[in-house]
mmCIF file of C-alpha atoms in Angstrom:
data_model
loop_
_atom_site.group_PDB
_atom_site.id
_atom_site.type_symbol
_atom_site.label_atom_id
_atom_site.label_comp_id
_atom_site.label_asym_id
_atom_site.label_seq_id
_atom_site.Cartn_x
_atom_site.Cartn_y
_atom_site.Cartn_z
ATOM 1 C CA UNK W 1 0.000 0.000 0.000
ATOM 2 C CA UNK W 2 1.235 3.509 -0.692
ATOM 3 C CA UNK W 3 2.648 5.506 2.202
ATOM 4 C CA UNK W 4 0.431 7.823 4.216
ATOM 5 C CA UNK W 5 -3.202 7.497 5.124
ATOM 6 C CA UNK W 6 -5.552 7.526 2.115
ATOM 7 C CA UNK W 7 -8.175 10.224 2.106
ATOM 8 C CA UNK W 8 -11.781 9.136 2.328
ATOM 9 C CA UNK W 9 -13.901 7.784 0.893
ATOM 10 C CA UNK W 10 -12.746 4.183 1.225
ATOM 11 C CA UNK W 11 -14.873 1.372 -0.091
ATOM 12 C CA UNK W 12 -14.719 -2.404 0.264
ATOM 13 C CA UNK W 13 -16.591 -4.310 -2.432
ATOM 14 C CA UNK W 14 -17.223 -8.063 -2.185
ATOM 15 C CA UNK W 15 -17.456 -9.802 -5.548
ATOM 16 C CA UNK W 16 -18.054 -13.343 -4.337
ATOM 17 C CA UNK W 17 -17.048 -15.746 -1.609
ATOM 18 C CA UNK W 18 -13.664 -16.127 -3.331
ATOM 19 C CA UNK W 19 -12.802 -12.506 -4.220
ATOM 20 C CA UNK W 20 -12.915 -9.024 -2.825
ATOM 21 C CA UNK W 21 -11.889 -5.504 -3.802
ATOM 22 C CA UNK W 22 -10.552 -2.795 -1.522
ATOM 23 C CA UNK W 23 -10.590 0.596 -3.263
ATOM 24 C CA UNK W 24 -9.095 3.873 -2.127
ATOM 25 C CA UNK W 25 -8.237 7.224 -3.647
ATOM 26 C CA UNK W 26 -6.439 10.280 -2.341
ATOM 27 C CA UNK W 27 -5.247 13.664 -3.467
ATOM 28 C CA UNK W 28 -1.778 14.941 -2.603
ATOM 29 C CA UNK W 29 -0.385 18.414 -3.180
ATOM 30 C CA UNK W 30 1.070 17.374 -6.530
ATOM 31 C CA UNK W 31 -0.777 14.369 -7.896
ATOM 32 C CA UNK W 32 -4.031 12.481 -7.876
ATOM 33 C CA UNK W 33 -3.659 8.901 -6.655
ATOM 34 C CA UNK W 34 -6.166 6.101 -6.984
ATOM 35 C CA UNK W 35 -5.595 2.508 -6.029
ATOM 36 C CA UNK W 36 -7.237 -0.769 -5.198
ATOM 37 C CA UNK W 37 -6.371 -4.150 -3.732
ATOM 38 C CA UNK W 38 -7.952 -7.363 -4.960
ATOM 39 C CA UNK W 39 -7.666 -10.870 -3.581
ATOM 40 C CA UNK W 40 -8.924 -14.083 -5.114
ATOM 41 C CA UNK W 41 -8.813 -17.693 -3.947
ATOM 42 C CA UNK W 42 -8.112 -20.368 -6.531
ATOM 43 C CA UNK W 43 -9.188 -23.800 -5.347
ATOM 44 C CA UNK W 44 -6.196 -25.309 -7.072
ATOM 45 C CA UNK W 45 -2.617 -25.967 -5.906
ATOM 46 C CA UNK W 46 0.060 -23.342 -6.437
ATOM 47 C CA UNK W 47 1.839 -25.356 -9.152
ATOM 48 C CA UNK W 48 -1.287 -25.554 -11.284
ATOM 49 C CA UNK W 49 -2.289 -21.909 -10.822
ATOM 50 C CA UNK W 50 1.135 -20.542 -11.692
ATOM 51 C CA UNK W 51 1.188 -22.759 -14.783
ATOM 52 C CA UNK W 52 -2.136 -21.250 -15.796
ATOM 53 C CA UNK W 53 -0.781 -17.753 -15.221
ATOM 54 C CA UNK W 54 2.105 -18.353 -17.614
ATOM 55 C CA UNK W 55 -0.121 -19.576 -20.401
ATOM 56 C CA UNK W 56 -3.261 -17.450 -19.968
ATOM 57 C CA UNK W 57 -2.387 -15.118 -22.872
ATOM 58 C CA UNK W 58 -1.986 -18.071 -25.221
ATOM 59 C CA UNK W 59 -5.313 -19.732 -24.479
ATOM 60 C CA UNK W 60 -7.114 -19.518 -27.856
ATOM 61 C CA UNK W 61 -10.644 -20.133 -26.594
ATOM 62 C CA UNK W 62 -10.570 -17.238 -24.143
ATOM 63 C CA UNK W 63 -8.311 -14.930 -26.132
ATOM 64 C CA UNK W 64 -11.166 -12.424 -26.749
ATOM 65 C CA UNK W 65 -11.435 -11.832 -22.999
ATOM 66 C CA UNK W 66 -7.854 -10.568 -22.998
ATOM 67 C CA UNK W 67 -8.055 -8.638 -26.265
ATOM 68 C CA UNK W 68 -6.657 -5.552 -24.507
ATOM 69 C CA UNK W 69 -3.249 -7.283 -24.543
ATOM 70 C CA UNK W 70 -1.696 -6.658 -27.949
ATOM 71 C CA UNK W 71 1.673 -8.370 -27.523
ATOM 72 C CA UNK W 72 3.816 -10.103 -24.873
ATOM 73 C CA UNK W 73 7.547 -10.732 -25.331
ATOM 74 C CA UNK W 74 10.231 -12.085 -23.011
ATOM 75 C CA UNK W 75 13.036 -9.533 -22.634
ATOM 76 C CA UNK W 76 15.224 -11.489 -20.221
ATOM 77 C CA UNK W 77 15.095 -14.633 -18.127
ATOM 78 C CA UNK W 78 17.660 -15.743 -15.556
ATOM 79 C CA UNK W 79 17.737 -18.959 -13.570
ATOM 80 C CA UNK W 80 19.353 -18.868 -10.130
ATOM 81 C CA UNK W 81 20.087 -22.510 -9.358
ATOM 82 C CA UNK W 82 21.611 -21.823 -5.950
ATOM 83 C CA UNK W 83 18.826 -19.551 -4.770
ATOM 84 C CA UNK W 84 16.120 -21.628 -6.426
ATOM 85 C CA UNK W 85 14.657 -18.638 -8.249
ATOM 86 C CA UNK W 86 13.607 -17.806 -11.777
ATOM 87 C CA UNK W 87 13.669 -14.122 -12.750
ATOM 88 C CA UNK W 88 11.808 -13.041 -15.880
ATOM 89 C CA UNK W 89 11.276 -9.671 -17.538
ATOM 90 C CA UNK W 90 8.526 -9.342 -20.114
ATOM 91 C CA UNK W 91 7.452 -6.482 -22.354
ATOM 92 C CA UNK W 92 3.680 -6.162 -22.544
ATOM 93 C CA UNK W 93 1.815 -3.951 -25.005
ATOM 94 C CA UNK W 94 -1.772 -3.113 -24.104
ATOM 95 C CA UNK W 95 -4.505 -0.979 -25.600
ATOM 96 C CA UNK W 96 -4.806 2.431 -23.953
ATOM 97 C CA UNK W 97 -7.766 2.369 -21.555
ATOM 98 C CA UNK W 98 -10.551 4.880 -21.880
ATOM 99 C CA UNK W 99 -12.709 6.385 -24.638
ATOM 100 C CA UNK W 100 -11.545 7.783 -27.958
ATOM 101 C CA UNK W 101 -11.093 11.305 -26.634
ATOM 102 C CA UNK W 102 -8.639 10.042 -24.012
ATOM 103 C CA UNK W 103 -6.609 8.213 -26.651
ATOM 104 C CA UNK W 104 -6.661 11.385 -28.784
ATOM 105 C CA UNK W 105 -5.396 13.389 -25.801
ATOM 106 C CA UNK W 106 -2.572 10.913 -25.173
ATOM 107 C CA UNK W 107 -1.700 10.723 -28.858
ATOM 108 C CA UNK W 108 -1.666 6.912 -29.042
ATOM 109 C CA UNK W 109 -3.937 3.921 -28.608
ATOM 110 C CA UNK W 110 -1.327 1.584 -27.060
ATOM 111 C CA UNK W 111 0.829 1.611 -23.938
ATOM 112 C CA UNK W 112 4.106 -0.221 -23.340
ATOM 113 C CA UNK W 113 4.587 -1.909 -19.959
ATOM 114 C CA UNK W 114 7.390 -3.860 -18.311
ATOM 115 C CA UNK W 115 6.681 -6.850 -16.081
ATOM 116 C CA UNK W 116 9.321 -8.238 -13.707
ATOM 117 C CA UNK W 117 8.628 -11.535 -11.972
ATOM 118 C CA UNK W 118 10.370 -13.770 -9.447
ATOM 119 C CA UNK W 119 9.463 -17.412 -8.989
ATOM 120 C CA UNK W 120 10.778 -19.012 -5.803
ATOM 121 C CA UNK W 121 10.342 -22.745 -6.136
ATOM 122 C CA UNK W 122 11.311 -23.509 -2.545
ATOM 123 C CA UNK W 123 8.892 -21.010 -1.042
ATOM 124 C CA UNK W 124 6.232 -21.743 -3.675
ATOM 125 C CA UNK W 125 5.827 -18.071 -4.481
ATOM 126 C CA UNK W 126 5.371 -16.045 -7.650
ATOM 127 C CA UNK W 127 5.630 -12.271 -7.409
ATOM 128 C CA UNK W 128 5.225 -9.804 -10.273
ATOM 129 C CA UNK W 129 5.557 -6.047 -10.628
ATOM 130 C CA UNK W 130 4.302 -4.311 -13.766
ATOM 131 C CA UNK W 131 4.816 -0.635 -14.610
ATOM 132 C CA UNK W 132 4.051 1.425 -17.693
ATOM 133 C CA UNK W 133 7.080 2.821 -19.522
ATOM 134 C CA UNK W 134 5.157 5.064 -21.927
ATOM 135 C CA UNK W 135 2.459 7.706 -21.319
ATOM 136 C CA UNK W 136 4.170 8.719 -18.077
ATOM 137 C CA UNK W 137 3.423 12.359 -18.851
ATOM 138 C CA UNK W 138 -0.220 11.471 -18.224
ATOM 139 C CA UNK W 139 -0.349 8.570 -15.787
ATOM 140 C CA UNK W 140 1.882 6.233 -13.767
ATOM 141 C CA UNK W 141 0.575 2.747 -13.033
ATOM 142 C CA UNK W 142 2.198 0.177 -10.772
ATOM 143 C CA UNK W 143 0.681 -3.249 -10.318
ATOM 144 C CA UNK W 144 1.985 -5.788 -7.786
ATOM 145 C CA UNK W 145 0.717 -9.359 -7.943
ATOM 146 C CA UNK W 146 1.521 -12.446 -5.917
ATOM 147 C CA UNK W 147 0.545 -16.101 -5.970
ATOM 148 C CA UNK W 148 1.056 -17.945 -2.681
ATOM 149 C CA UNK W 149 -0.331 -21.121 -1.104
ATOM 150 C CA UNK W 150 -3.454 -20.293 0.876
ATOM 151 C CA UNK W 151 -2.591 -19.992 4.590
ATOM 152 C CA UNK W 152 -5.563 -22.185 5.584
ATOM 153 C CA UNK W 153 -5.390 -24.754 2.795
ATOM 154 C CA UNK W 154 -2.116 -25.758 1.137
ATOM 155 C CA UNK W 155 -4.030 -27.134 -1.860
ATOM 156 C CA UNK W 156 -5.482 -23.701 -2.649
ATOM 157 C CA UNK W 157 -3.747 -20.582 -3.948
ATOM 158 C CA UNK W 158 -4.194 -17.006 -2.757
ATOM 159 C CA UNK W 159 -3.826 -14.368 -5.466
ATOM 160 C CA UNK W 160 -3.309 -10.761 -4.384
ATOM 161 C CA UNK W 161 -3.197 -7.752 -6.704
ATOM 162 C CA UNK W 162 -2.376 -4.214 -5.631
ATOM 163 C CA UNK W 163 -2.684 -1.426 -8.200
ATOM 164 C CA UNK W 164 -1.762 2.232 -7.759
ATOM 165 C CA UNK W 165 -2.638 4.833 -10.401
ATOM 166 C CA UNK W 166 -1.037 8.274 -10.200
ATOM 167 C CA UNK W 167 -2.280 10.886 -12.615
ATOM 168 C CA UNK W 168 -0.022 13.793 -13.531
ATOM 169 C CA UNK W 169 -0.963 17.080 -11.929
ATOM 170 C CA UNK W 170 -3.209 19.164 -14.168
ATOM 171 C CA UNK W 171 -4.283 22.253 -12.151
ATOM 172 C CA UNK W 172 -6.215 23.732 -15.037
ATOM 173 C CA UNK W 173 -7.733 20.387 -16.040
ATOM 174 C CA UNK W 174 -8.449 18.753 -12.700
ATOM 175 C CA UNK W 175 -11.716 17.243 -13.889
ATOM 176 C CA UNK W 176 -9.916 15.697 -16.889
ATOM 177 C CA UNK W 177 -7.277 14.177 -14.608
ATOM 178 C CA UNK W 178 -9.972 12.685 -12.407
ATOM 179 C CA UNK W 179 -11.730 11.208 -15.438
ATOM 180 C CA UNK W 180 -8.466 9.665 -16.657
ATOM 181 C CA UNK W 181 -7.943 8.033 -13.267
ATOM 182 C CA UNK W 182 -11.506 6.814 -13.091
ATOM 183 C CA UNK W 183 -11.460 5.339 -16.594
ATOM 184 C CA UNK W 184 -8.094 3.656 -15.955
ATOM 185 C CA UNK W 185 -9.234 2.181 -12.646
ATOM 186 C CA UNK W 186 -12.497 0.890 -14.116
ATOM 187 C CA UNK W 187 -10.757 -0.675 -17.099
ATOM 188 C CA UNK W 188 -8.003 -2.259 -15.005
ATOM 189 C CA UNK W 189 -10.545 -3.885 -12.699
ATOM 190 C CA UNK W 190 -12.537 -5.210 -15.646
ATOM 191 C CA UNK W 191 -9.405 -6.651 -17.223
ATOM 192 C CA UNK W 192 -8.307 -8.153 -13.901
ATOM 193 C CA UNK W 193 -11.622 -9.964 -13.561
ATOM 194 C CA UNK W 194 -11.276 -11.305 -17.092
ATOM 195 C CA UNK W 195 -7.721 -12.434 -16.384
ATOM 196 C CA UNK W 196 -8.857 -14.368 -13.310
ATOM 197 C CA UNK W 197 -11.609 -15.976 -15.356
ATOM 198 C CA UNK W 198 -9.091 -17.222 -17.913
ATOM 199 C CA UNK W 199 -6.740 -18.519 -15.212
ATOM 200 C CA UNK W 200 -9.643 -20.425 -13.641
ATOM 201 C CA UNK W 201 -10.472 -21.971 -17.006
ATOM 202 C CA UNK W 202 -6.877 -23.036 -17.667
ATOM 203 C CA UNK W 203 -6.605 -24.476 -14.141
ATOM 204 C CA UNK W 204 -9.650 -26.667 -14.771
ATOM 205 C CA UNK W 205 -8.232 -27.775 -18.113
ATOM 206 C CA UNK W 206 -4.946 -28.727 -16.443
ATOM 207 C CA UNK W 207 -6.808 -30.565 -13.702
ATOM 208 C CA UNK W 208 -8.722 -32.602 -16.268
ATOM 209 C CA UNK W 209 -5.490 -33.438 -18.089
ATOM 210 C CA UNK W 210 -3.810 -34.487 -14.839
ATOM 211 C CA UNK W 211 -6.762 -36.679 -13.887
ATOM 212 C CA UNK W 212 -6.867 -38.279 -17.313
ATOM 213 C CA UNK W 213 -3.170 -39.106 -17.279
ATOM 214 C CA UNK W 214 -3.247 -40.099 -13.582
ATOM 215 C CA UNK W 215 -0.069 -38.081 -13.046
ATOM 216 C CA UNK W 216 0.794 -35.871 -10.118
ATOM 217 C CA UNK W 217 -0.002 -32.145 -10.629
ATOM 218 C CA UNK W 218 2.773 -30.447 -12.523
ATOM 219 C CA UNK W 219 3.312 -27.338 -14.583
ATOM 220 C CA UNK W 220 4.313 -29.025 -17.833
ATOM 221 C CA UNK W 221 1.165 -28.532 -19.886
ATOM 222 C CA UNK W 222 2.121 -30.222 -23.151
ATOM 223 C CA UNK W 223 4.852 -32.422 -24.598
ATOM 224 C CA UNK W 224 6.399 -29.572 -26.578
ATOM 225 C CA UNK W 225 7.354 -27.880 -23.335
ATOM 226 C CA UNK W 226 9.872 -30.626 -22.627
ATOM 227 C CA UNK W 227 11.988 -29.709 -25.645
ATOM 228 C CA UNK W 228 14.104 -26.721 -26.513
ATOM 229 C CA UNK W 229 12.530 -24.819 -29.395
ATOM 230 C CA UNK W 230 15.905 -23.810 -30.835
ATOM 231 C CA UNK W 231 17.951 -27.020 -30.617
ATOM 232 C CA UNK W 232 15.128 -29.550 -30.584
ATOM 233 C CA UNK W 233 16.826 -31.399 -27.734
ATOM 234 C CA UNK W 234 15.163 -32.273 -24.429
ATOM 235 C CA UNK W 235 15.317 -29.620 -21.706
ATOM 236 C CA UNK W 236 17.048 -30.370 -18.423
ATOM 237 C CA UNK W 237 14.627 -32.030 -16.019
ATOM 238 C CA UNK W 238 15.298 -29.658 -13.133
ATOM 239 C CA UNK W 239 12.870 -27.731 -10.970
ATOM 240 C CA UNK W 240 12.429 -25.195 -13.745
ATOM 241 C CA UNK W 241 11.252 -27.618 -16.439
ATOM 242 C CA UNK W 242 7.798 -26.210 -15.819
ATOM 243 C CA UNK W 243 8.937 -22.732 -16.856
ATOM 244 C CA UNK W 244 11.427 -23.620 -19.608
ATOM 245 C CA UNK W 245 8.794 -22.962 -22.256
ATOM 246 C CA UNK W 246 7.458 -19.746 -20.779
ATOM 247 C CA UNK W 247 7.828 -18.018 -24.127
ATOM 248 C CA UNK W 248 5.892 -20.841 -25.794
ATOM 249 C CA UNK W 249 2.926 -20.838 -23.458
ATOM 250 C CA UNK W 250 2.619 -17.198 -22.531
ATOM 251 C CA UNK W 251 4.742 -14.823 -24.517
ATOM 252 C CA UNK W 252 3.814 -15.311 -28.164
ATOM 253 C CA UNK W 253 0.234 -14.384 -28.936
#
């Protein structure tokens, strides 16, 4: 959560028995700030949910739900064998939220973002931070997401998303700044809900595949993931075999 005490009003919105939203907004001397926290419980183990997260953009059946994502590309990926971590940086291009007049004001209909993620296999944690790298003259967005085993049920996964939107100070156009924030917040929450829907669908598909094959839950979702796309040789069967094909399952739309 951002530093300081948010100004009122503060609202807590319950979506269902598995999700909730906590929304706040505040005005500082320089900028308008709006943010919200969302949590969702997946009734699936951490390994299955994180597998679904990596491949949600490549799911063809539900691709229309994530049509706001134009392109996803892996910029860098580093495996820390000693620390048991996988660090990945992805470039994500999304459609600019808001109506046509907002896109006209910003001068573009797309926004470039950078996502940095850390997977800790030992702790069973996946943490991601996404920030926009363009349109910063208008708005700054920071989104922090985490996937962790549920504290009350190790076979469930707790997803937490914290988003902060800071609109550039526009003294003469305060109402415009507020509308930009509002439109961004509304669109982000809609897209988040759609993203969770796709992850749920992929989790169920993985569960069916695991049941059919009578294998233990794992992140390898198809046979192609066990081979290197460049050399054609089998990948090393280490703890990261489940992520070796991240670019195959999640980065090429």
